[in-house]
């Protein structure tokens, strides 16, 4: 019996060896080789926290409601000069407005700051909004030097089944710590424009997604079904999708051209506030070259170029 056990044991060992030879052992990572997640965390300084105060106005069925919202949100620095890409909440508001008959939604920025890792605050100014892509661009005023940024131009192309990584920050209660989350591309959507549907943990709108080498592969925005019976239904019909890099890069180039105008506007506003003059209006929305008209109504002229993922506001009472 003991001999039989030894034979069985040897057979099991031999079988395991053969299996490893046939299948191939998993590669062993060198102790000092960083993981994909560790490589991506190194880009965390380019993911910034924005703290804003917004005025949300909703009108429907003859009733009006005004709500002041204070919130933190995220953006990605995409140029060392301090140019930041974010989700454009005005595009979200216009999609909601176009979904429900008789609904009017407007958002106005009352204040916006970039919050540093040490808690310091820097002023930012809105540069341009792209209602087609659902993105906005902001410029940091008077940065101390070149800012850590994500190079969108060196990115790659997407395909169904691709596994991606996303980089975001936790809330203020968790010290805005950076974290890496995973998602993957489920399918390609052709209309009304080319986007890629994703599934998984990461769906932070306005932020890039990366491959395992840390290359940007696209920017998360939203797709919205235009038909809804009520406000709650319209808000729940938003889905996170990934924009390919080509249209985002075109929008980025347009934003760079508008930075001097935005800085001049910010300087004029600062000088006007010292003299007691009225603050100039934010920029009109601009459409990048090569994009098609947005299916929604035009953007509001005083909408912000930042923040939160779309949420359903309370219906007016």
PDB file of N, CA and C in Angstrom, residues 185-264:
ATOM      1  N   UNK A 185     -13.628  47.750 -22.480  1.00  0.00           N
ATOM      2  CA  UNK A 185     -14.481  48.205 -23.574  1.00  0.00           C
ATOM      3  C   UNK A 185     -15.429  47.079 -23.957  1.00  0.00           C
ATOM      4  N   UNK A 186     -16.731  47.373 -23.968  1.00  0.00           N
ATOM      5  CA  UNK A 186     -17.717  46.341 -24.307  1.00  0.00           C
ATOM      6  C   UNK A 186     -18.097  46.357 -25.780  1.00  0.00           C
ATOM      7  N   UNK A 187     -18.314  47.540 -26.351  1.00  0.00           N
ATOM      8  CA  UNK A 187     -18.672  47.588 -27.767  1.00  0.00           C
ATOM      9  C   UNK A 187     -18.503  49.002 -28.308  1.00  0.00           C
ATOM     10  N   UNK A 188     -18.576  49.092 -29.611  1.00  0.00           N
ATOM     11  CA  UNK A 188     -18.419  50.360 -30.340  1.00  0.00           C
ATOM     12  C   UNK A 188     -19.800  50.921 -30.659  1.00  0.00           C
ATOM     13  N   UNK A 189     -19.961  52.243 -30.470  1.00  0.00           N
ATOM     14  CA  UNK A 189     -21.201  52.937 -30.794  1.00  0.00           C
ATOM     15  C   UNK A 189     -20.904  53.942 -31.901  1.00  0.00           C
ATOM     16  N   UNK A 190     -21.664  53.891 -32.975  1.00  0.00           N
ATOM     17  CA  UNK A 190     -21.390  54.722 -34.143  1.00  0.00           C
ATOM     18  C   UNK A 190     -22.150  56.045 -34.143  1.00  0.00           C
ATOM     19  N   UNK A 191     -23.370  56.080 -33.563  1.00  0.00           N
ATOM     20  CA  UNK A 191     -24.222  57.257 -33.649  1.00  0.00           C
ATOM     21  C   UNK A 191     -24.658  57.706 -32.256  1.00  0.00           C
ATOM     22  N   UNK A 192     -24.810  59.038 -32.060  1.00  0.00           N
ATOM     23  CA  UNK A 192     -24.655  60.118 -33.051  1.00  0.00           C
ATOM     24  C   UNK A 192     -23.202  60.443 -33.373  1.00  0.00           C
ATOM     25  N   UNK A 193     -22.242  59.849 -32.622  1.00  0.00           N
ATOM     26  CA  UNK A 193     -20.824  60.010 -32.931  1.00  0.00           C
ATOM     27  C   UNK A 193     -20.114  58.777 -32.414  1.00  0.00           C
ATOM     28  N   UNK A 194     -18.890  58.566 -32.862  1.00  0.00           N
ATOM     29  CA  UNK A 194     -18.140  57.384 -32.467  1.00  0.00           C
ATOM     30  C   UNK A 194     -17.714  57.477 -31.002  1.00  0.00           C
ATOM     31  N   UNK A 195     -18.160  56.521 -30.208  1.00  0.00           N
ATOM     32  CA  UNK A 195     -17.728  56.377 -28.819  1.00  0.00           C
ATOM     33  C   UNK A 195     -17.615  54.886 -28.528  1.00  0.00           C
ATOM     34  N   UNK A 196     -17.028  54.575 -27.382  1.00  0.00           N
ATOM     35  CA  UNK A 196     -16.868  53.188 -26.958  1.00  0.00           C
ATOM     36  C   UNK A 196     -17.549  52.998 -25.609  1.00  0.00           C
ATOM     37  N   UNK A 197     -18.436  52.020 -25.530  1.00  0.00           N
ATOM     38  CA  UNK A 197     -19.114  51.725 -24.274  1.00  0.00           C
ATOM     39  C   UNK A 197     -18.170  50.951 -23.360  1.00  0.00           C
ATOM     40  N   UNK A 198     -18.234  51.242 -22.060  1.00  0.00           N
ATOM     41  CA  UNK A 198     -17.357  50.578 -21.101  1.00  0.00           C
ATOM     42  C   UNK A 198     -18.158  49.993 -19.951  1.00  0.00           C
ATOM     43  N   UNK A 199     -17.547  49.038 -19.279  1.00  0.00           N
ATOM     44  CA  UNK A 199     -18.130  48.442 -18.086  1.00  0.00           C
ATOM     45  C   UNK A 199     -17.006  48.185 -17.091  1.00  0.00           C
ATOM     46  N   UNK A 200     -17.335  48.242 -15.809  1.00  0.00           N
ATOM     47  CA  UNK A 200     -16.313  48.002 -14.791  1.00  0.00           C
ATOM     48  C   UNK A 200     -16.399  49.017 -13.673  1.00  0.00           C
ATOM     49  N   UNK A 201     -15.314  49.164 -12.932  1.00  0.00           N
ATOM     50  CA  UNK A 201     -15.304  50.042 -11.768  1.00  0.00           C
ATOM     51  C   UNK A 201     -15.160  51.515 -12.134  1.00  0.00           C
ATOM     52  N   UNK A 202     -14.421  51.805 -13.193  1.00  0.00           N
ATOM     53  CA  UNK A 202     -14.098  53.207 -13.492  1.00  0.00           C
ATOM     54  C   UNK A 202     -15.051  53.778 -14.524  1.00  0.00           C
ATOM     55  N   UNK A 203     -15.684  54.895 -14.178  1.00  0.00           N
ATOM     56  CA  UNK A 203     -16.563  55.589 -15.130  1.00  0.00           C
ATOM     57  C   UNK A 203     -16.608  57.085 -14.820  1.00  0.00           C
ATOM     58  N   UNK A 204     -15.472  57.639 -14.372  1.00  0.00           N
ATOM     59  CA  UNK A 204     -15.415  59.045 -13.965  1.00  0.00           C
ATOM     60  C   UNK A 204     -15.399  59.942 -15.195  1.00  0.00           C
ATOM     61  N   UNK A 205     -16.511  60.617 -15.448  1.00  0.00           N
ATOM     62  CA  UNK A 205     -16.633  61.438 -16.650  1.00  0.00           C
ATOM     63  C   UNK A 205     -15.710  62.652 -16.599  1.00  0.00           C
ATOM     64  N   UNK A 206     -15.062  62.925 -17.718  1.00  0.00           N
ATOM     65  CA  UNK A 206     -14.122  64.026 -17.814  1.00  0.00           C
ATOM     66  C   UNK A 206     -12.668  63.617 -17.636  1.00  0.00           C
ATOM     67  N   UNK A 207     -12.420  62.360 -17.246  1.00  0.00           N
ATOM     68  CA  UNK A 207     -11.049  61.901 -17.009  1.00  0.00           C
ATOM     69  C   UNK A 207     -10.614  60.897 -18.075  1.00  0.00           C
ATOM     70  N   UNK A 208      -9.310  60.796 -18.316  1.00  0.00           N
ATOM     71  CA  UNK A 208      -8.811  59.839 -19.310  1.00  0.00           C
ATOM     72  C   UNK A 208      -8.847  58.399 -18.785  1.00  0.00           C
ATOM     73  N   UNK A 209      -8.770  57.460 -19.721  1.00  0.00           N
ATOM     74  CA  UNK A 209      -8.518  56.056 -19.403  1.00  0.00           C
ATOM     75  C   UNK A 209      -7.196  55.673 -20.069  1.00  0.00           C
ATOM     76  N   UNK A 210      -6.537  54.637 -19.518  1.00  0.00           N
ATOM     77  CA  UNK A 210      -5.179  54.292 -19.917  1.00  0.00           C
ATOM     78  C   UNK A 210      -5.064  52.795 -20.203  1.00  0.00           C
ATOM     79  N   UNK A 211      -4.055  52.454 -21.016  1.00  0.00           N
ATOM     80  CA  UNK A 211      -3.719  51.039 -21.154  1.00  0.00           C
ATOM     81  C   UNK A 211      -2.732  50.671 -20.041  1.00  0.00           C
ATOM     82  N   UNK A 212      -2.286  49.438 -20.029  1.00  0.00           N
ATOM     83  CA  UNK A 212      -1.439  48.974 -18.935  1.00  0.00           C
ATOM     84  C   UNK A 212      -0.025  49.536 -19.014  1.00  0.00           C
ATOM     85  N   UNK A 213       0.307  50.187 -20.107  1.00  0.00           N
ATOM     86  CA  UNK A 213       1.591  50.875 -20.210  1.00  0.00           C
ATOM     87  C   UNK A 213       1.506  52.327 -19.764  1.00  0.00           C
ATOM     88  N   UNK A 214       0.313  52.745 -19.349  1.00  0.00           N
ATOM     89  CA  UNK A 214       0.142  54.115 -18.886  1.00  0.00           C
ATOM     90  C   UNK A 214      -0.138  55.117 -19.981  1.00  0.00           C
ATOM     91  N   UNK A 215      -0.434  54.650 -21.195  1.00  0.00           N
ATOM     92  CA  UNK A 215      -0.751  55.563 -22.290  1.00  0.00           C
ATOM     93  C   UNK A 215      -2.238  55.909 -22.258  1.00  0.00           C
ATOM     94  N   UNK A 216      -2.555  57.178 -22.453  1.00  0.00           N
ATOM     95  CA  UNK A 216      -3.963  57.584 -22.535  1.00  0.00           C
ATOM     96  C   UNK A 216      -4.587  56.965 -23.780  1.00  0.00           C
ATOM     97  N   UNK A 217      -5.816  56.455 -23.633  1.00  0.00           N
ATOM     98  CA  UNK A 217      -6.503  55.795 -24.752  1.00  0.00           C
ATOM     99  C   UNK A 217      -7.803  56.501 -25.130  1.00  0.00           C
ATOM    100  N   UNK A 218      -8.255  57.418 -24.314  1.00  0.00           N
ATOM    101  CA  UNK A 218      -9.496  58.131 -24.568  1.00  0.00           C
ATOM    102  C   UNK A 218      -9.890  58.910 -23.331  1.00  0.00           C
ATOM    103  N   UNK A 219     -11.007  59.630 -23.414  1.00  0.00           N
ATOM    104  CA  UNK A 219     -11.522  60.416 -22.289  1.00  0.00           C
ATOM    105  C   UNK A 219     -12.983  60.029 -22.072  1.00  0.00           C
ATOM    106  N   UNK A 220     -13.346  59.825 -20.817  1.00  0.00           N
ATOM    107  CA  UNK A 220     -14.711  59.404 -20.496  1.00  0.00           C
ATOM    108  C   UNK A 220     -15.663  60.593 -20.606  1.00  0.00           C
ATOM    109  N   UNK A 221     -16.741  60.409 -21.345  1.00  0.00           N
ATOM    110  CA  UNK A 221     -17.821  61.384 -21.415  1.00  0.00           C
ATOM    111  C   UNK A 221     -19.133  60.635 -21.199  1.00  0.00           C
ATOM    112  N   UNK A 222     -20.203  61.051 -21.881  1.00  0.00           N
ATOM    113  CA  UNK A 222     -21.481  60.386 -21.660  1.00  0.00           C
ATOM    114  C   UNK A 222     -22.251  60.257 -22.957  1.00  0.00           C
ATOM    115  N   UNK A 223     -23.099  59.264 -22.999  1.00  0.00           N
ATOM    116  CA  UNK A 223     -24.080  59.081 -24.063  1.00  0.00           C
ATOM    117  C   UNK A 223     -25.454  59.151 -23.399  1.00  0.00           C
ATOM    118  N   UNK A 224     -26.404  59.769 -24.070  1.00  0.00           N
ATOM    119  CA  UNK A 224     -27.698  60.015 -23.441  1.00  0.00           C
ATOM    120  C   UNK A 224     -28.825  59.660 -24.378  1.00  0.00           C
ATOM    121  N   UNK A 225     -29.762  58.830 -23.890  1.00  0.00           N
ATOM    122  CA  UNK A 225     -30.961  58.519 -24.669  1.00  0.00           C
ATOM    123  C   UNK A 225     -31.913  59.703 -24.578  1.00  0.00           C
ATOM    124  N   UNK A 226     -32.330  60.302 -25.699  1.00  0.00           N
ATOM    125  CA  UNK A 226     -33.061  61.564 -25.661  1.00  0.00           C
ATOM    126  C   UNK A 226     -34.497  61.462 -25.163  1.00  0.00           C
ATOM    127  N   UNK A 227     -35.103  60.271 -25.173  1.00  0.00           N
ATOM    128  CA  UNK A 227     -36.506  60.172 -24.792  1.00  0.00           C
ATOM    129  C   UNK A 227     -36.638  59.789 -23.320  1.00  0.00           C
ATOM    130  N   UNK A 228     -37.503  60.505 -22.596  1.00  0.00           N
ATOM    131  CA  UNK A 228     -37.774  60.188 -21.188  1.00  0.00           C
ATOM    132  C   UNK A 228     -39.140  60.748 -20.821  1.00  0.00           C
ATOM    133  N   UNK A 229     -39.796  60.094 -19.848  1.00  0.00           N
ATOM    134  CA  UNK A 229     -41.123  60.527 -19.415  1.00  0.00           C
ATOM    135  C   UNK A 229     -41.054  61.604 -18.345  1.00  0.00           C
ATOM    136  N   UNK A 230     -39.994  61.602 -17.541  1.00  0.00           N
ATOM    137  CA  UNK A 230     -39.878  62.584 -16.469  1.00  0.00           C
ATOM    138  C   UNK A 230     -38.403  62.879 -16.214  1.00  0.00           C
ATOM    139  N   UNK A 231     -38.156  63.785 -15.252  1.00  0.00           N
ATOM    140  CA  UNK A 231     -36.788  64.223 -14.972  1.00  0.00           C
ATOM    141  C   UNK A 231     -35.932  63.090 -14.436  1.00  0.00           C
ATOM    142  N   UNK A 232     -36.507  62.271 -13.555  1.00  0.00           N
ATOM    143  CA  UNK A 232     -35.739  61.153 -12.997  1.00  0.00           C
ATOM    144  C   UNK A 232     -35.351  60.168 -14.098  1.00  0.00           C
ATOM    145  N   UNK A 233     -36.270  59.909 -15.009  1.00  0.00           N
ATOM    146  CA  UNK A 233     -35.971  59.002 -16.109  1.00  0.00           C
ATOM    147  C   UNK A 233     -34.914  59.559 -17.036  1.00  0.00           C
ATOM    148  N   UNK A 234     -34.962  60.872 -17.272  1.00  0.00           N
ATOM    149  CA  UNK A 234     -33.964  61.496 -18.134  1.00  0.00           C
ATOM    150  C   UNK A 234     -32.582  61.424 -17.504  1.00  0.00           C
ATOM    151  N   UNK A 235     -32.501  61.672 -16.200  1.00  0.00           N
ATOM    152  CA  UNK A 235     -31.201  61.648 -15.523  1.00  0.00           C
ATOM    153  C   UNK A 235     -30.613  60.250 -15.485  1.00  0.00           C
ATOM    154  N   UNK A 236     -31.451  59.231 -15.382  1.00  0.00           N
ATOM    155  CA  UNK A 236     -30.956  57.856 -15.299  1.00  0.00           C
ATOM    156  C   UNK A 236     -30.550  57.295 -16.657  1.00  0.00           C
ATOM    157  N   UNK A 237     -30.816  58.035 -17.738  1.00  0.00           N
ATOM    158  CA  UNK A 237     -30.508  57.523 -19.076  1.00  0.00           C
ATOM    159  C   UNK A 237     -29.113  57.901 -19.542  1.00  0.00           C
ATOM    160  N   UNK A 238     -28.296  58.506 -18.663  1.00  0.00           N
ATOM    161  CA  UNK A 238     -26.915  58.821 -19.004  1.00  0.00           C
ATOM    162  C   UNK A 238     -26.047  57.579 -18.818  1.00  0.00           C
ATOM    163  N   UNK A 239     -25.157  57.341 -19.769  1.00  0.00           N
ATOM    164  CA  UNK A 239     -24.245  56.210 -19.697  1.00  0.00           C
ATOM    165  C   UNK A 239     -22.832  56.688 -19.978  1.00  0.00           C
ATOM    166  N   UNK A 240     -21.892  56.238 -19.164  1.00  0.00           N
ATOM    167  CA  UNK A 240     -20.487  56.598 -19.383  1.00  0.00           C
ATOM    168  C   UNK A 240     -19.959  55.890 -20.623  1.00  0.00           C
ATOM    169  N   UNK A 241     -19.300  56.652 -21.485  1.00  0.00           N
ATOM    170  CA  UNK A 241     -18.668  56.114 -22.688  1.00  0.00           C
ATOM    171  C   UNK A 241     -17.289  56.760 -22.818  1.00  0.00           C
ATOM    172  N   UNK A 242     -16.453  56.168 -23.647  1.00  0.00           N
ATOM    173  CA  UNK A 242     -15.109  56.709 -23.865  1.00  0.00           C
ATOM    174  C   UNK A 242     -15.034  57.345 -25.245  1.00  0.00           C
ATOM    175  N   UNK A 243     -14.624  58.603 -25.274  1.00  0.00           N
ATOM    176  CA  UNK A 243     -14.375  59.296 -26.536  1.00  0.00           C
ATOM    177  C   UNK A 243     -13.009  58.896 -27.068  1.00  0.00           C
ATOM    178  N   UNK A 244     -12.892  58.593 -28.356  1.00  0.00           N
ATOM    179  CA  UNK A 244     -11.553  58.365 -28.918  1.00  0.00           C
ATOM    180  C   UNK A 244     -10.727  59.635 -28.831  1.00  0.00           C
ATOM    181  N   UNK A 245      -9.423  59.500 -28.918  1.00  0.00           N
ATOM    182  CA  UNK A 245      -8.546  60.646 -28.687  1.00  0.00           C
ATOM    183  C   UNK A 245      -8.602  61.691 -29.792  1.00  0.00           C
ATOM    184  N   UNK A 246      -8.885  61.282 -31.031  1.00  0.00           N
ATOM    185  CA  UNK A 246      -8.818  62.235 -32.143  1.00  0.00           C
ATOM    186  C   UNK A 246      -9.692  63.472 -31.934  1.00  0.00           C
ATOM    187  N   UNK A 247     -10.995  63.343 -31.636  1.00  0.00           N
ATOM    188  CA  UNK A 247     -11.789  64.554 -31.442  1.00  0.00           C
ATOM    189  C   UNK A 247     -11.400  65.326 -30.184  1.00  0.00           C
ATOM    190  N   UNK A 248     -10.923  64.617 -29.169  1.00  0.00           N
ATOM    191  CA  UNK A 248     -10.486  65.309 -27.949  1.00  0.00           C
ATOM    192  C   UNK A 248      -9.252  66.148 -28.235  1.00  0.00           C
ATOM    193  N   UNK A 249      -8.337  65.615 -29.027  1.00  0.00           N
ATOM    194  CA  UNK A 249      -7.138  66.371 -29.383  1.00  0.00           C
ATOM    195  C   UNK A 249      -7.482  67.598 -30.213  1.00  0.00           C
ATOM    196  N   UNK A 250      -8.463  67.476 -31.106  1.00  0.00           N
ATOM    197  CA  UNK A 250      -8.898  68.654 -31.879  1.00  0.00           C
ATOM    198  C   UNK A 250      -9.464  69.718 -30.943  1.00  0.00           C
ATOM    199  N   UNK A 251     -10.278  69.281 -29.978  1.00  0.00           N
ATOM    200  CA  UNK A 251     -10.843  70.233 -29.018  1.00  0.00           C
ATOM    201  C   UNK A 251      -9.743  70.867 -28.176  1.00  0.00           C
ATOM    202  N   UNK A 252      -8.733  70.085 -27.820  1.00  0.00           N
ATOM    203  CA  UNK A 252      -7.613  70.600 -27.035  1.00  0.00           C
ATOM    204  C   UNK A 252      -6.861  71.682 -27.811  1.00  0.00           C
ATOM    205  N   UNK A 253      -6.635  71.465 -29.088  1.00  0.00           N
ATOM    206  CA  UNK A 253      -5.940  72.468 -29.894  1.00  0.00           C
ATOM    207  C   UNK A 253      -6.754  73.754 -29.983  1.00  0.00           C
ATOM    208  N   UNK A 254      -8.066  73.639 -30.109  1.00  0.00           N
ATOM    209  CA  UNK A 254      -8.918  74.827 -30.119  1.00  0.00           C
ATOM    210  C   UNK A 254      -8.846  75.559 -28.779  1.00  0.00           C
ATOM    211  N   UNK A 255      -8.813  74.788 -27.696  1.00  0.00           N
ATOM    212  CA  UNK A 255      -8.750  75.395 -26.363  1.00  0.00           C
ATOM    213  C   UNK A 255      -7.445  76.167 -26.178  1.00  0.00           C
ATOM    214  N   UNK A 256      -6.341  75.622 -26.667  1.00  0.00           N
ATOM    215  CA  UNK A 256      -5.050  76.312 -26.540  1.00  0.00           C
ATOM    216  C   UNK A 256      -5.089  77.679 -27.223  1.00  0.00           C
ATOM    217  N   UNK A 257      -5.776  77.756 -28.360  1.00  0.00           N
ATOM    218  CA  UNK A 257      -5.877  79.022 -29.074  1.00  0.00           C
ATOM    219  C   UNK A 257      -6.705  80.047 -28.306  1.00  0.00           C
ATOM    220  N   UNK A 258      -7.609  79.562 -27.440  1.00  0.00           N
ATOM    221  CA  UNK A 258      -8.503  80.468 -26.699  1.00  0.00           C
ATOM    222  C   UNK A 258      -7.954  80.876 -25.331  1.00  0.00           C
ATOM    223  N   UNK A 259      -6.826  80.283 -24.925  1.00  0.00           N
ATOM    224  CA  UNK A 259      -6.282  80.584 -23.594  1.00  0.00           C
ATOM    225  C   UNK A 259      -5.953  82.061 -23.433  1.00  0.00           C
ATOM    226  N   UNK A 260      -5.248  82.722 -24.386  1.00  0.00           N
ATOM    227  CA  UNK A 260      -4.950  84.150 -24.189  1.00  0.00           C
ATOM    228  C   UNK A 260      -6.203  84.993 -23.974  1.00  0.00           C
ATOM    229  N   UNK A 261      -7.255  84.690 -24.713  1.00  0.00           N
ATOM    230  CA  UNK A 261      -8.510  85.417 -24.543  1.00  0.00           C
ATOM    231  C   UNK A 261      -9.083  85.190 -23.139  1.00  0.00           C
ATOM    232  N   UNK A 262      -9.012  83.943 -22.662  1.00  0.00           N
ATOM    233  CA  UNK A 262      -9.536  83.629 -21.333  1.00  0.00           C
ATOM    234  C   UNK A 262      -8.734  84.333 -20.244  1.00  0.00           C
ATOM    235  N   UNK A 263      -7.411  84.366 -20.404  1.00  0.00           N
ATOM    236  CA  UNK A 263      -6.570  85.045 -19.416  1.00  0.00           C
ATOM    237  C   UNK A 263      -6.839  86.539 -19.400  1.00  0.00           C
ATOM    238  N   UNK A 264      -7.027  87.120 -20.586  1.00  0.00           N
ATOM    239  CA  UNK A 264      -7.341  88.549 -20.653  1.00  0.00           C
ATOM    240  C   UNK A 264      -8.681  88.832 -19.998  1.00  0.00           C
TER     241      UNK A 264
END
